[in-house]
XYZ file of C-alpha atoms in Angstrom:
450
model
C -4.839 -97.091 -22.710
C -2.301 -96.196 -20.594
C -0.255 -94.857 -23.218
C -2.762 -92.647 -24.537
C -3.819 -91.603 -21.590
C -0.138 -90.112 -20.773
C 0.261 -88.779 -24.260
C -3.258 -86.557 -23.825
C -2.071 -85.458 -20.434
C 1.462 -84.576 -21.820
C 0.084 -82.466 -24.431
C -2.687 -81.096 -23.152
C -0.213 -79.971 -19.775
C -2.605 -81.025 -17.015
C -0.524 -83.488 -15.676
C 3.103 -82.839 -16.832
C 2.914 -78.886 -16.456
C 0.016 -77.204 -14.707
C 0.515 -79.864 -11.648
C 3.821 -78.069 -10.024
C 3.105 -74.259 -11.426
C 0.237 -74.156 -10.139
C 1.102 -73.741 -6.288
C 4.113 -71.552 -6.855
C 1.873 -69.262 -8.459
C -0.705 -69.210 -5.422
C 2.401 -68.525 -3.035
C 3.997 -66.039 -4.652
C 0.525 -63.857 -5.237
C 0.020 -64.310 -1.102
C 3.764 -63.233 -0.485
C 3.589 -60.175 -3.088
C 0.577 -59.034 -1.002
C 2.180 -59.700 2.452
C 4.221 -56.465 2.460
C 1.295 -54.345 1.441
C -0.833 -55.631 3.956
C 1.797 -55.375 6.459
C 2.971 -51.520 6.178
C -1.266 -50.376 6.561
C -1.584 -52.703 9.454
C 1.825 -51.094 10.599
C 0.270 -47.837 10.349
C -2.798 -48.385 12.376
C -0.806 -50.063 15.105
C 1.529 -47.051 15.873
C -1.581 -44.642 15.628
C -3.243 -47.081 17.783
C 0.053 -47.749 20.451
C 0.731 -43.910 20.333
C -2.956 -42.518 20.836
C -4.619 -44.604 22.523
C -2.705 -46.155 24.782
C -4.196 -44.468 27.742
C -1.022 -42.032 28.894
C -0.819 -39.207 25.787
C -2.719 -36.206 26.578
C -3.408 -33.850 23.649
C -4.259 -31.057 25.759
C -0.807 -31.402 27.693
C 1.991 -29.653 25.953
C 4.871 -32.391 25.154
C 7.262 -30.719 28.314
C 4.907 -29.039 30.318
C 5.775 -30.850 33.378
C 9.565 -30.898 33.076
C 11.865 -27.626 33.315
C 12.367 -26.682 29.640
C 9.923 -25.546 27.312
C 8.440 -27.311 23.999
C 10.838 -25.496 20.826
C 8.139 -24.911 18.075
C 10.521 -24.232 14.685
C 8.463 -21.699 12.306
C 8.747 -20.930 8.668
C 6.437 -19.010 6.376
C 5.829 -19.536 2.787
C 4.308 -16.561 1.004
C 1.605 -17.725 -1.495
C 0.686 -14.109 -2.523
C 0.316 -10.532 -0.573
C -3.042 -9.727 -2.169
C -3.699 -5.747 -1.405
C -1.701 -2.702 0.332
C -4.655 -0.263 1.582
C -3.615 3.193 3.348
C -6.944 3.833 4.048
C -9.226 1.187 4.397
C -12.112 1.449 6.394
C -13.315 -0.833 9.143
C -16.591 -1.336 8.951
C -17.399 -2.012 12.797
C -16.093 0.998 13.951
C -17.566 3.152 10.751
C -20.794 2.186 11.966
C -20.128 2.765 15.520
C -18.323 5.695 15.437
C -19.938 7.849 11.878
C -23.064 9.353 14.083
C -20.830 10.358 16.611
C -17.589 11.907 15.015
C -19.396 12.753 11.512
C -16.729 10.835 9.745
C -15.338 6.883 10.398
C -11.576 6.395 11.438
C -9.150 4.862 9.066
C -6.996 2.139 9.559
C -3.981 1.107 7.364
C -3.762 -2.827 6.717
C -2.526 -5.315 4.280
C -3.158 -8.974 3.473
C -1.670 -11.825 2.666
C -1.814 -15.871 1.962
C 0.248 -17.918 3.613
C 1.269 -21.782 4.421
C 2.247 -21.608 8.041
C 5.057 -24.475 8.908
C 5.750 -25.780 12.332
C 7.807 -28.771 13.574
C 8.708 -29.644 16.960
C 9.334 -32.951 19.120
C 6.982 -34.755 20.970
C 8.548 -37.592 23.498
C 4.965 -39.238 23.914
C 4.627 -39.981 19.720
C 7.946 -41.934 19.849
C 7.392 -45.342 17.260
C 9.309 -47.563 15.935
C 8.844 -50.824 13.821
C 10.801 -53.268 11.272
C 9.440 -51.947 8.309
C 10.395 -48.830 5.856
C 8.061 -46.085 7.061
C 9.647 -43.186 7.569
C 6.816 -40.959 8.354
C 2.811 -41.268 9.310
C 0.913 -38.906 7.499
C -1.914 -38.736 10.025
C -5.781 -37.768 8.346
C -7.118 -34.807 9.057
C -10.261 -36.422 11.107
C -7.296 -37.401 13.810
C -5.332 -34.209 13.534
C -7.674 -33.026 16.762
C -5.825 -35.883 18.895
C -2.136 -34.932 18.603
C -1.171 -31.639 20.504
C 0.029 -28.353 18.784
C 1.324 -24.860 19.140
C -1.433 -22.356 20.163
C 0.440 -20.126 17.728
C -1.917 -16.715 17.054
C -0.500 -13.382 14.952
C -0.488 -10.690 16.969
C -1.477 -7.603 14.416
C -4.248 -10.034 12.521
C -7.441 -8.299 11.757
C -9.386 -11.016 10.330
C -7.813 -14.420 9.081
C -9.314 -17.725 7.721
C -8.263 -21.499 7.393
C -9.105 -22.681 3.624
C -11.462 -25.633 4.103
C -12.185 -26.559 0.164
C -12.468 -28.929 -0.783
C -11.209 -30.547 2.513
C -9.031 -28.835 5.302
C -6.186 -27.271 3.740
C -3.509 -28.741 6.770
C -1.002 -31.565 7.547
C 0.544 -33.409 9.866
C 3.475 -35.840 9.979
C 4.606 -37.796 12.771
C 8.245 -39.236 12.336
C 10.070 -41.942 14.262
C 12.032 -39.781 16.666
C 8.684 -37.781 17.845
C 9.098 -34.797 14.978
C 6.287 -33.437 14.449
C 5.646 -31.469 11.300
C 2.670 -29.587 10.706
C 1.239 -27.008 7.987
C -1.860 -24.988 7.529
C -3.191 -22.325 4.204
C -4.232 -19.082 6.173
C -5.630 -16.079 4.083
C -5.144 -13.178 6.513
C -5.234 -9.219 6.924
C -2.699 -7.434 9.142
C -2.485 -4.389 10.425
C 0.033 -1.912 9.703
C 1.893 1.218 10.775
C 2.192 3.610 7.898
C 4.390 6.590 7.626
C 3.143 8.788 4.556
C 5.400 11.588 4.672
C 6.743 11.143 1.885
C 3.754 9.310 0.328
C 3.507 8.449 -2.914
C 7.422 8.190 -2.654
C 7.549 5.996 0.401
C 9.017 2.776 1.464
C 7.089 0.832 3.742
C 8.388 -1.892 6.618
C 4.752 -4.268 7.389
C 5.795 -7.209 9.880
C 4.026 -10.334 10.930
C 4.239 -10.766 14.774
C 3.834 -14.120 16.248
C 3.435 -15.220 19.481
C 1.929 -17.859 21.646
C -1.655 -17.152 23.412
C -1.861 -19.224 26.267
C 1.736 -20.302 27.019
C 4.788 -18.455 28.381
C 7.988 -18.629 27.373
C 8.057 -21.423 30.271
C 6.671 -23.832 28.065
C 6.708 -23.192 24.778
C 9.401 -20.996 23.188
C 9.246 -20.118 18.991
C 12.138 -19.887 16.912
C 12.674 -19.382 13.415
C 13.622 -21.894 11.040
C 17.231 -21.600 9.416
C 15.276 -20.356 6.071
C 12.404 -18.360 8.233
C 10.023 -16.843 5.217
C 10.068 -18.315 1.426
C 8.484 -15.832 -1.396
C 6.534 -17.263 -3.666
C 8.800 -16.532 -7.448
C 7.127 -14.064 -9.882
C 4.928 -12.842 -6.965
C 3.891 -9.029 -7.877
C 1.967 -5.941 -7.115
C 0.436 -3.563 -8.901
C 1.752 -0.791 -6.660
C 4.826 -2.249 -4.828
C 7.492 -4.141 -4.818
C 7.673 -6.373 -2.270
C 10.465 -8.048 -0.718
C 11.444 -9.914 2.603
C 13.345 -7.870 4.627
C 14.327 -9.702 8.076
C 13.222 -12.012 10.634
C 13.814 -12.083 14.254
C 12.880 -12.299 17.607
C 10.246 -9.650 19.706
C 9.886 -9.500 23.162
C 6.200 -9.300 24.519
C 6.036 -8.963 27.742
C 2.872 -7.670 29.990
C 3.182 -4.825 32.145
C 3.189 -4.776 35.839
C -0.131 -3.033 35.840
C -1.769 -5.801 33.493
C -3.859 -8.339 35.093
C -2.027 -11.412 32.854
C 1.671 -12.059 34.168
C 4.790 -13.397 32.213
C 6.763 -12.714 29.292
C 5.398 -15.253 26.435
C 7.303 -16.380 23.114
C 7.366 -13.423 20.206
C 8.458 -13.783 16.845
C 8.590 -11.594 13.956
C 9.373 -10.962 10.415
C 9.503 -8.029 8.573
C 8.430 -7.262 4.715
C 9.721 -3.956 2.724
C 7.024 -2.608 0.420
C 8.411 -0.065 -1.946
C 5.875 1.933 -3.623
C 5.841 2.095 -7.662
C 4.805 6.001 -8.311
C 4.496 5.585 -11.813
C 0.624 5.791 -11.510
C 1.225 9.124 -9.441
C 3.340 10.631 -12.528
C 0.736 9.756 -15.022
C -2.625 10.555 -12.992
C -1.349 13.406 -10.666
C 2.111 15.168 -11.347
C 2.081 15.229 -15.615
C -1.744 16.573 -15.670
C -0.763 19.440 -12.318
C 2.254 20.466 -14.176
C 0.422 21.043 -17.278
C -2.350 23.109 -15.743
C 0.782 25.045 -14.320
C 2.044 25.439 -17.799
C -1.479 26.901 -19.091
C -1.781 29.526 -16.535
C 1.729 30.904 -18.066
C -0.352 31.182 -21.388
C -2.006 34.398 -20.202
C 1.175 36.277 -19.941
C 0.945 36.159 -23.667
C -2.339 37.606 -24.101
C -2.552 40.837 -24.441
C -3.569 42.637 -21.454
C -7.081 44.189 -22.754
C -8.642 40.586 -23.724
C -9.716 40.801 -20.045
C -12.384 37.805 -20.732
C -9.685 35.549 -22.064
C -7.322 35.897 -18.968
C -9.988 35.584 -16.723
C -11.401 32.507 -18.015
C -8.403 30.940 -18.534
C -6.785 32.121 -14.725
C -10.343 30.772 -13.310
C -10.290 27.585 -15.640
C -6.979 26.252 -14.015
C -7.565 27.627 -10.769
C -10.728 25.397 -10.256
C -9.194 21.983 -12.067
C -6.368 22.124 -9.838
C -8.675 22.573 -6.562
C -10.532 19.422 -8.149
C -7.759 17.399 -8.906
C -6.117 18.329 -5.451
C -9.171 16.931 -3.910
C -9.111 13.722 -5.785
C -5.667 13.465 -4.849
C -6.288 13.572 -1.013
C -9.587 11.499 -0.777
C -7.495 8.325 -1.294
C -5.242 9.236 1.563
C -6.261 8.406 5.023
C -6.780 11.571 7.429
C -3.507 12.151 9.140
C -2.388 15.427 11.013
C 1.178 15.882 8.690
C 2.204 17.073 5.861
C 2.518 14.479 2.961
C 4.633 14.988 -0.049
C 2.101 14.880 -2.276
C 0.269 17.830 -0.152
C 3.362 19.849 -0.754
C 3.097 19.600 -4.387
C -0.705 20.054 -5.096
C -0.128 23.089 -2.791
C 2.545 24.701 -4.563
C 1.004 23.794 -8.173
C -2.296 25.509 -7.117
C -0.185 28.300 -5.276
C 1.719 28.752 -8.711
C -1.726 28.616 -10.443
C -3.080 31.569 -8.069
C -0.350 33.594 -8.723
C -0.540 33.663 -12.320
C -4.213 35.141 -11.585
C -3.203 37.596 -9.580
C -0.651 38.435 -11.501
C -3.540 39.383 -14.431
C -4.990 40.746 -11.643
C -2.134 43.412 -10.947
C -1.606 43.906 -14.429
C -5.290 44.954 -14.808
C -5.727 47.560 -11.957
C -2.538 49.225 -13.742
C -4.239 49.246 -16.734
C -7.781 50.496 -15.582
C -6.933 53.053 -12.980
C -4.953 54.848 -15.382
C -7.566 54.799 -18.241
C -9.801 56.303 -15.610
C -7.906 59.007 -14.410
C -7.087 59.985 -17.994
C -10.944 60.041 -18.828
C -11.266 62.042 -15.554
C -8.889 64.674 -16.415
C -10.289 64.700 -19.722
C -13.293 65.459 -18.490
C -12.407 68.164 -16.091
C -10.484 70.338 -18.383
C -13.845 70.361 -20.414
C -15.449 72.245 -16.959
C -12.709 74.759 -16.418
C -12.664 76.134 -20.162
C -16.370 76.733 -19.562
C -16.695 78.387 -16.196
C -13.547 80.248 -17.450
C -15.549 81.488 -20.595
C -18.344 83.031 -18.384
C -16.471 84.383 -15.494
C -12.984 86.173 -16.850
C -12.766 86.595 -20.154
C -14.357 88.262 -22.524
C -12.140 87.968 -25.497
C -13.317 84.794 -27.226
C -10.158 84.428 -29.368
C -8.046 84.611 -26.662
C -10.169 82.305 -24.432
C -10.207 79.721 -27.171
C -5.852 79.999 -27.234
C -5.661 79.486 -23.351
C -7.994 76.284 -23.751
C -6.441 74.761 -26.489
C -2.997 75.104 -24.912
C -4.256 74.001 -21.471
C -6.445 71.287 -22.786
C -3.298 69.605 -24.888
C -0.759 70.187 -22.472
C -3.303 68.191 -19.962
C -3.622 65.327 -22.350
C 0.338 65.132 -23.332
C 0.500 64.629 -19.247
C -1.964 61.869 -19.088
C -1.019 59.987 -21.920
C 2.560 59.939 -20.768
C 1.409 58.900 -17.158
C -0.519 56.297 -19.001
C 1.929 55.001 -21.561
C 3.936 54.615 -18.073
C 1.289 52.436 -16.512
C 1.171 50.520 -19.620
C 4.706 49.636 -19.845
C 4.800 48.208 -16.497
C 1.606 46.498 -17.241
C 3.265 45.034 -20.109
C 6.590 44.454 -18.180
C 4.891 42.933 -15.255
C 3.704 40.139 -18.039
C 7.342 40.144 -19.649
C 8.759 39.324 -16.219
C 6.518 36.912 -15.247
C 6.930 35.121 -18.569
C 10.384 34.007 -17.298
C 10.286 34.173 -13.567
C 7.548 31.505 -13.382
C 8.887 28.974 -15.464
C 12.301 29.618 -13.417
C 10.944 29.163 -10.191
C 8.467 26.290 -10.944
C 11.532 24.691 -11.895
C 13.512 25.191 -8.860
C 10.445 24.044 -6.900
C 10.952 21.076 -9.100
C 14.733 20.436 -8.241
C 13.916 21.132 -4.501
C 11.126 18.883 -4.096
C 12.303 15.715 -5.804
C 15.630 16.073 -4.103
C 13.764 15.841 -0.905
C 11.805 13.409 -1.692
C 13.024 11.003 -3.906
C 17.065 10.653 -2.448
């Protein structure tokens, strides 16, 4: 019996086998979840030691009661600037101000996402522990508890703080009391425009930073060693955008203003150059055609007075229209833009061509008059002549004859003349336009463009 009963238990392994593995399996599924167990608990024990231990204040800054302020390190990572407007309109003040001014004021403004990145130190969130955290990544239910910056941008119109599908921020606490922090703002900012050399401009828009409630006594922002990161293939339809600088701005209140002290002011500039290639193919090609068919009626021959008309009147009008179009995407400024200059000179080249036809005409009509007129009176004087002085009808009808032709030799001379410069007028023009619509051409996008 005793023999079987070994041999069963041999090689079925209940009591040879499963007997020791069985415990060192047990212990080494309890150790294996030890250090798991261990780094949460460590977690909730230096949130729990560091804010709620009675002594850290979140409304406090970190230094606010020694004699240097808190250094808040800044950096700005461009997701996307989404739209460059020179005249867009606010709506407050268009419905405030239309009944009053007949018109609403127009404000210049761009906008932008953003992740804004601070870090500073906080003494009060010092931790430390035996195990390998190196950072707390605190939940966003507890990011009310730990102080930060009271960071605002100073030329913001209207901002927002993504909150989908949660809030779109961090924060990390590390061992030595860093604290980083980030938050996904969509934002429009204003800025100062100078069109006047619009649509060949370059543009300088900044982002002004600065701290709301705290002077420079207490809290102090710097740029980080990399201040603003662009997002790569980032484009615009209209511009090219790139980072230009970052420094410091001073923003300090007047002695007249009722708020005292100079507070932290950071900035950092962005250089928008604008791509005129919509401008050639929507405004200069289609003016400098209409140019080009006004010079058409030098060609026509100067009795097709319905032709030239129409056609001088035709471009005259489409280059008012398009001149309009032009300007009602501009803001209302007092100065002279560059595009101004040019839809003023291509509908002043335009007008001259019709009064050019103009010119041409009176030459042409006064002297077909005056030729009918003296037509006309030589007619009279051979008759009162025939009643009054002569009686020999032969005679009378050699004086009139000779009187009558030399008259018309005399006014179709004079009117030949009148038709030559007529005619030369148009030969002139026929090269003296082109010429100077060219050196218009060399003037203006030497200005302009260099």
């Amino acid at each position: 019996m005793a023999s079987s009963y070994s041999y069963s238990n041999m090689t079925s392994g209940r009591g040879f086998m499963a007997g020791p593995i069985m415990p060192v399996l047990v212990n080494l599924t309890l150790f294996s979840s030890i250090p798991r167990m261990s780094l949460g608990q460590a977690r909730q024990e230096i949130l729990k030691d560091i804010l709620n231990n009675g002594t850290y204040d979140p409304k406090i800054a970190p230094n606010f009661n020694d004699n240097f302020p808190t250094r808040v390190m800044v950096q700005l990572f461009v997701l996307s600037i989404d739209s460059v407007d020179e005249s867009a309109m606010d709506t407050a003040a268009k419905a405030k101000r239309k009944s009053k001014y007949g018109f609403a004021p127009s404000t210049m403004e761009y906008s932008m996402s953003i992740y804004l990145r601070q870090n500073w130190t906080d003494g009060r969130l010092l931790w430390s522990d035996h195990t390998n955290l190196t950072r707390i990544e605190v939940d966003t239910k507890l990011m009310d508890r730990v102080w930060t910056p009271d960071l605002y941008f100073v030329n913001e119109k209207q901002a927002i703080m993504h909150d989908v599908t949660v809030a779109n921020k961090l924060l990390h606490l590390y061992p030595n009391g860093t604290v980083q922090s980030s938050i996904r703002i969509s934002m429009t900012l204003s800025c100062d425009m100078y069109l006047h050399k619009y649509p060949h401009d370059q543009q300088t828009c900044s982002v002004n930073i600065s701290s709301y409630s705290y002077t420079a006594d207490n809290v102090v922002f710097k740029w980080h060693s990399t201040p603003v990161i662009m997002r790569e293939g980032m484009t615009l339809p209209r511009f090219v955008v790139q980072y230009n600088s970052a420094g410091s701005c001073e923003f300090k209140n007047s002695a007249t203003s009722m708020i005292v002290g100079n507070f932290s002011c950071i900035t950092a500039e962005f250089e928008l150059t604008r791509l005129f290639g919509y401008y050639i193919a929507q405004v200069y090609l289609p003016s400098v055609l209409i140019v080009m068919l006004s010079w058409v009626s030098f060609w026509i021959d100067i009795d097709a007075i319905p032709a030239r008309v129409s056609l001088g009147l035709l471009t005259v009008l489409t280059m008012t229209t398009q001149s309009t179009g032009a300007r009602n995407s501009l803001p209302r400024v007092s100065y002279v833009k560059a595009i101004d200059v040019w839809m003023a000179m291509c509908l002043g080249f335009v007008f001259a061509a019709l009064l050019e036809f103009a010119y041409v005409n009176v030459q042409n009509r006064v002297e077909r008059r005056r030729r009918m007129s003296v037509m006309e009176g030589n007619e009279g004087n051979g008759n009162v002549k025939e009643d009054s002085k002569f009686k020999n009808k032969e005679l009378r009808g050699c004086e009139n004859k000779i009187s009558f032709s030399s008259n018309r030799r005399i006014v179709y001379l004079q009117d030949r003349l009148k038709r030559q410069r007529a005619r030369m007028a148009d030969k002139i023009s026929r090269a003296m336009f082109p010429i100077m619509f060219f050196v218009f051409n060399i003037v203006y996008w030497l200005v302009y463009c260099l």
